[in-house]
Amino acid sequence: MKIRIGGLAAGLCLAVWAASASAAPGVADAVGNAATKSAAGAGAPATTPAPTSKEMTLQQQRMVACNKSAAGKTGDDRKAFMSSCLKGEEPAKPLTSQQTRMKDCNARAAAQALSGEARKTFMSTCLKGG
């Protein structure tokens, strides 16, 4: 013979069982852990050790360092810096004078829509300082 218990009745049974198990000192809970009660009495709350502070992870340490380095940066500049810093990448080195000249000449050639031999001649002259 099987007895069917509805959801509400099963819930009430579990609640009553849990309350009686926690009220009896030394009784194990459903998982098998011994109930903890303080020596002061059944009504006193059980004492738990204070949580210990954990050391920061490498990523957390990196976040602190990057945040300090990013002081004064805002917007997209800060976002790009933080992204590369958190990945552990070195910050980009500033362009050399030759690289700056090349970038400038390339932009000017593109603005003039030069191509082929005309672009080659323009870039040569521009890079020489002309």
PDB file of C-alpha atoms in Angstrom:
ATOM      1  CA  MET A   1       0.000   0.000   0.000  1.00  0.00           C
ATOM      2  CA  LYS A   2       1.444   3.355  -1.051  1.00  0.00           C
ATOM      3  CA  ILE A   3       0.673   6.641   0.620  1.00  0.00           C
ATOM      4  CA  ARG A   4       0.729   9.780  -1.476  1.00  0.00           C
ATOM      5  CA  ILE A   5       1.578  13.050   0.217  1.00  0.00           C
ATOM      6  CA  GLY A   6       0.868  16.327  -1.556  1.00  0.00           C
ATOM      7  CA  GLY A   7       3.565  18.979  -2.003  1.00  0.00           C
ATOM      8  CA  LEU A   8       2.312  21.120   0.855  1.00  0.00           C
ATOM      9  CA  ALA A   9       2.073  18.200   3.264  1.00  0.00           C
ATOM     10  CA  ALA A  10       5.586  17.015   2.317  1.00  0.00           C
ATOM     11  CA  GLY A  11       6.942  20.510   2.880  1.00  0.00           C
ATOM     12  CA  LEU A  12       5.323  20.704   6.313  1.00  0.00           C
ATOM     13  CA  CYS A  13       6.730  17.302   7.252  1.00  0.00           C
ATOM     14  CA  LEU A  14      10.219  18.410   6.268  1.00  0.00           C
ATOM     15  CA  ALA A  15       9.880  21.649   8.212  1.00  0.00           C
ATOM     16  CA  VAL A  16       8.739  19.821  11.366  1.00  0.00           C
ATOM     17  CA  TRP A  17      11.510  17.245  10.997  1.00  0.00           C
ATOM     18  CA  ALA A  18      14.168  19.955  10.490  1.00  0.00           C
ATOM     19  CA  ALA A  19      12.960  21.902  13.523  1.00  0.00           C
ATOM     20  CA  SER A  20      13.013  18.817  15.735  1.00  0.00           C
ATOM     21  CA  ALA A  21      16.444  17.756  14.482  1.00  0.00           C
ATOM     22  CA  SER A  22      17.963  21.171  15.199  1.00  0.00           C
ATOM     23  CA  ALA A  23      16.372  21.343  18.656  1.00  0.00           C
ATOM     24  CA  ALA A  24      17.937  18.102  19.848  1.00  0.00           C
ATOM     25  CA  PRO A  25      21.597  18.562  20.830  1.00  0.00           C
ATOM     26  CA  GLY A  26      24.041  16.178  19.186  1.00  0.00           C
ATOM     27  CA  VAL A  27      21.583  15.050  16.483  1.00  0.00           C
ATOM     28  CA  ALA A  28      22.939  14.917  12.958  1.00  0.00           C
ATOM     29  CA  ASP A  29      21.265  16.909  10.187  1.00  0.00           C
ATOM     30  CA  ALA A  30      20.092  15.466   6.859  1.00  0.00           C
ATOM     31  CA  VAL A  31      23.622  15.665   5.415  1.00  0.00           C
ATOM     32  CA  GLY A  32      25.169  13.894   8.375  1.00  0.00           C
ATOM     33  CA  ASN A  33      26.791  16.917  10.019  1.00  0.00           C
ATOM     34  CA  ALA A  34      26.572  16.994  13.795  1.00  0.00           C
ATOM     35  CA  ALA A  35      24.440  19.807  15.151  1.00  0.00           C
ATOM     36  CA  THR A  36      26.485  22.524  16.863  1.00  0.00           C
ATOM     37  CA  LYS A  37      25.256  24.091  20.071  1.00  0.00           C
ATOM     38  CA  SER A  38      27.122  26.274  22.470  1.00  0.00           C
ATOM     39  CA  ALA A  39      27.743  25.126  26.047  1.00  0.00           C
ATOM     40  CA  ALA A  40      25.652  28.038  27.344  1.00  0.00           C
ATOM     41  CA  GLY A  41      22.387  26.301  26.526  1.00  0.00           C
ATOM     42  CA  ALA A  42      20.053  25.142  23.820  1.00  0.00           C
ATOM     43  CA  GLY A  43      18.709  28.632  23.125  1.00  0.00           C
ATOM     44  CA  ALA A  44      22.104  30.324  22.642  1.00  0.00           C
ATOM     45  CA  PRO A  45      23.389  30.705  19.075  1.00  0.00           C
ATOM     46  CA  ALA A  46      26.304  28.563  17.973  1.00  0.00           C
ATOM     47  CA  THR A  47      29.611  30.402  17.716  1.00  0.00           C
ATOM     48  CA  THR A  48      31.429  30.452  14.396  1.00  0.00           C
ATOM     49  CA  PRO A  49      35.008  31.480  13.792  1.00  0.00           C
ATOM     50  CA  ALA A  50      35.583  34.910  12.269  1.00  0.00           C
ATOM     51  CA  PRO A  51      36.183  34.791   8.514  1.00  0.00           C
ATOM     52  CA  THR A  52      39.828  35.039   7.566  1.00  0.00           C
ATOM     53  CA  SER A  53      40.921  37.555   4.978  1.00  0.00           C
ATOM     54  CA  LYS A  54      42.207  35.948   1.809  1.00  0.00           C
ATOM     55  CA  GLU A  55      45.166  37.184  -0.142  1.00  0.00           C
ATOM     56  CA  MET A  56      44.363  38.937  -3.392  1.00  0.00           C
ATOM     57  CA  THR A  57      44.660  36.928  -6.576  1.00  0.00           C
ATOM     58  CA  LEU A  58      47.154  37.892  -9.256  1.00  0.00           C
ATOM     59  CA  GLN A  59      44.367  39.461 -11.327  1.00  0.00           C
ATOM     60  CA  GLN A  60      43.175  41.512  -8.333  1.00  0.00           C
ATOM     61  CA  GLN A  61      46.723  42.702  -7.645  1.00  0.00           C
ATOM     62  CA  ARG A  62      47.089  43.658 -11.308  1.00  0.00           C
ATOM     63  CA  MET A  63      43.771  45.570 -11.156  1.00  0.00           C
ATOM     64  CA  VAL A  64      44.990  47.612  -8.178  1.00  0.00           C
ATOM     65  CA  ALA A  65      48.313  48.416  -9.887  1.00  0.00           C
ATOM     66  CA  CYS A  66      46.650  49.320 -13.202  1.00  0.00           C
ATOM     67  CA  ASN A  67      44.103  51.537 -11.448  1.00  0.00           C
ATOM     68  CA  LYS A  68      46.920  53.483  -9.764  1.00  0.00           C
ATOM     69  CA  SER A  69      48.769  53.832 -13.086  1.00  0.00           C
ATOM     70  CA  ALA A  70      45.628  54.995 -14.882  1.00  0.00           C
ATOM     71  CA  ALA A  71      45.136  57.983 -12.577  1.00  0.00           C
ATOM     72  CA  GLY A  72      44.389  61.077 -14.661  1.00  0.00           C
ATOM     73  CA  LYS A  73      43.318  59.142 -17.777  1.00  0.00           C
ATOM     74  CA  THR A  74      39.681  59.367 -18.846  1.00  0.00           C
ATOM     75  CA  GLY A  75      37.351  57.983 -21.478  1.00  0.00           C
ATOM     76  CA  ASP A  76      38.657  55.835 -24.314  1.00  0.00           C
ATOM     77  CA  ASP A  77      42.270  56.538 -23.356  1.00  0.00           C
ATOM     78  CA  ARG A  78      41.703  55.020 -19.892  1.00  0.00           C
ATOM     79  CA  LYS A  79      39.716  52.118 -21.316  1.00  0.00           C
ATOM     80  CA  ALA A  80      42.475  51.223 -23.799  1.00  0.00           C
ATOM     81  CA  PHE A  81      45.151  51.603 -21.118  1.00  0.00           C
ATOM     82  CA  MET A  82      43.292  49.410 -18.603  1.00  0.00           C
ATOM     83  CA  SER A  83      42.644  46.738 -21.219  1.00  0.00           C
ATOM     84  CA  SER A  84      46.286  46.445 -22.203  1.00  0.00           C
ATOM     85  CA  CYS A  85      47.494  46.771 -18.602  1.00  0.00           C
ATOM     86  CA  LEU A  86      45.206  44.000 -17.332  1.00  0.00           C
ATOM     87  CA  LYS A  87      46.406  41.723 -20.141  1.00  0.00           C
ATOM     88  CA  GLY A  88      49.942  42.341 -18.943  1.00  0.00           C
ATOM     89  CA  GLU A  89      50.989  44.133 -22.108  1.00  0.00           C
ATOM     90  CA  GLU A  90      53.558  46.875 -22.035  1.00  0.00           C
ATOM     91  CA  PRO A  91      52.299  50.369 -22.902  1.00  0.00           C
ATOM     92  CA  ALA A  92      52.923  51.417 -26.484  1.00  0.00           C
ATOM     93  CA  LYS A  93      56.177  53.265 -27.029  1.00  0.00           C
ATOM     94  CA  PRO A  94      55.921  56.739 -28.528  1.00  0.00           C
ATOM     95  CA  LEU A  95      56.611  56.963 -32.256  1.00  0.00           C
ATOM     96  CA  THR A  96      60.097  57.898 -33.372  1.00  0.00           C
ATOM     97  CA  SER A  97      60.568  61.015 -35.503  1.00  0.00           C
ATOM     98  CA  GLN A  98      60.896  58.836 -38.624  1.00  0.00           C
ATOM     99  CA  GLN A  99      57.680  56.973 -37.809  1.00  0.00           C
ATOM    100  CA  THR A 100      55.880  60.252 -37.152  1.00  0.00           C
ATOM    101  CA  ARG A 101      57.088  61.647 -40.478  1.00  0.00           C
ATOM    102  CA  MET A 102      56.026  58.448 -42.291  1.00  0.00           C
ATOM    103  CA  LYS A 103      52.564  58.593 -40.717  1.00  0.00           C
ATOM    104  CA  ASP A 104      52.156  62.274 -41.637  1.00  0.00           C
ATOM    105  CA  CYS A 105      53.345  61.789 -45.228  1.00  0.00           C
ATOM    106  CA  ASN A 106      51.130  58.748 -45.677  1.00  0.00           C
ATOM    107  CA  ALA A 107      48.088  60.701 -44.470  1.00  0.00           C
ATOM    108  CA  ARG A 108      48.886  63.583 -46.840  1.00  0.00           C
ATOM    109  CA  ALA A 109      49.317  61.185 -49.787  1.00  0.00           C
ATOM    110  CA  ALA A 110      45.982  59.540 -48.972  1.00  0.00           C
ATOM    111  CA  ALA A 111      44.282  62.949 -48.745  1.00  0.00           C
ATOM    112  CA  GLN A 112      45.547  63.765 -52.241  1.00  0.00           C
ATOM    113  CA  ALA A 113      44.406  60.324 -53.507  1.00  0.00           C
ATOM    114  CA  LEU A 114      47.876  59.634 -54.962  1.00  0.00           C
ATOM    115  CA  SER A 115      48.706  56.185 -56.280  1.00  0.00           C
ATOM    116  CA  GLY A 116      51.371  54.445 -58.275  1.00  0.00           C
ATOM    117  CA  GLU A 117      54.439  56.401 -59.396  1.00  0.00           C
ATOM    118  CA  ALA A 118      52.996  59.762 -58.262  1.00  0.00           C
ATOM    119  CA  ARG A 119      52.571  58.438 -54.704  1.00  0.00           C
ATOM    120  CA  LYS A 120      56.067  56.949 -54.703  1.00  0.00           C
ATOM    121  CA  THR A 121      57.630  60.262 -55.813  1.00  0.00           C
ATOM    122  CA  PHE A 122      55.543  62.249 -53.286  1.00  0.00           C
ATOM    123  CA  MET A 123      56.456  59.915 -50.385  1.00  0.00           C
ATOM    124  CA  SER A 124      60.153  60.061 -51.264  1.00  0.00           C
ATOM    125  CA  THR A 125      60.144  63.863 -51.333  1.00  0.00           C
ATOM    126  CA  CYS A 126      58.006  64.149 -48.218  1.00  0.00           C
ATOM    127  CA  LEU A 127      60.163  61.756 -46.169  1.00  0.00           C
ATOM    128  CA  LYS A 128      63.305  63.684 -47.121  1.00  0.00           C
ATOM    129  CA  GLY A 129      61.730  66.704 -45.505  1.00  0.00           C
ATOM    130  CA  GLY A 130      60.484  68.407 -48.620  1.00  0.00           C
TER     131      GLY A 130
END
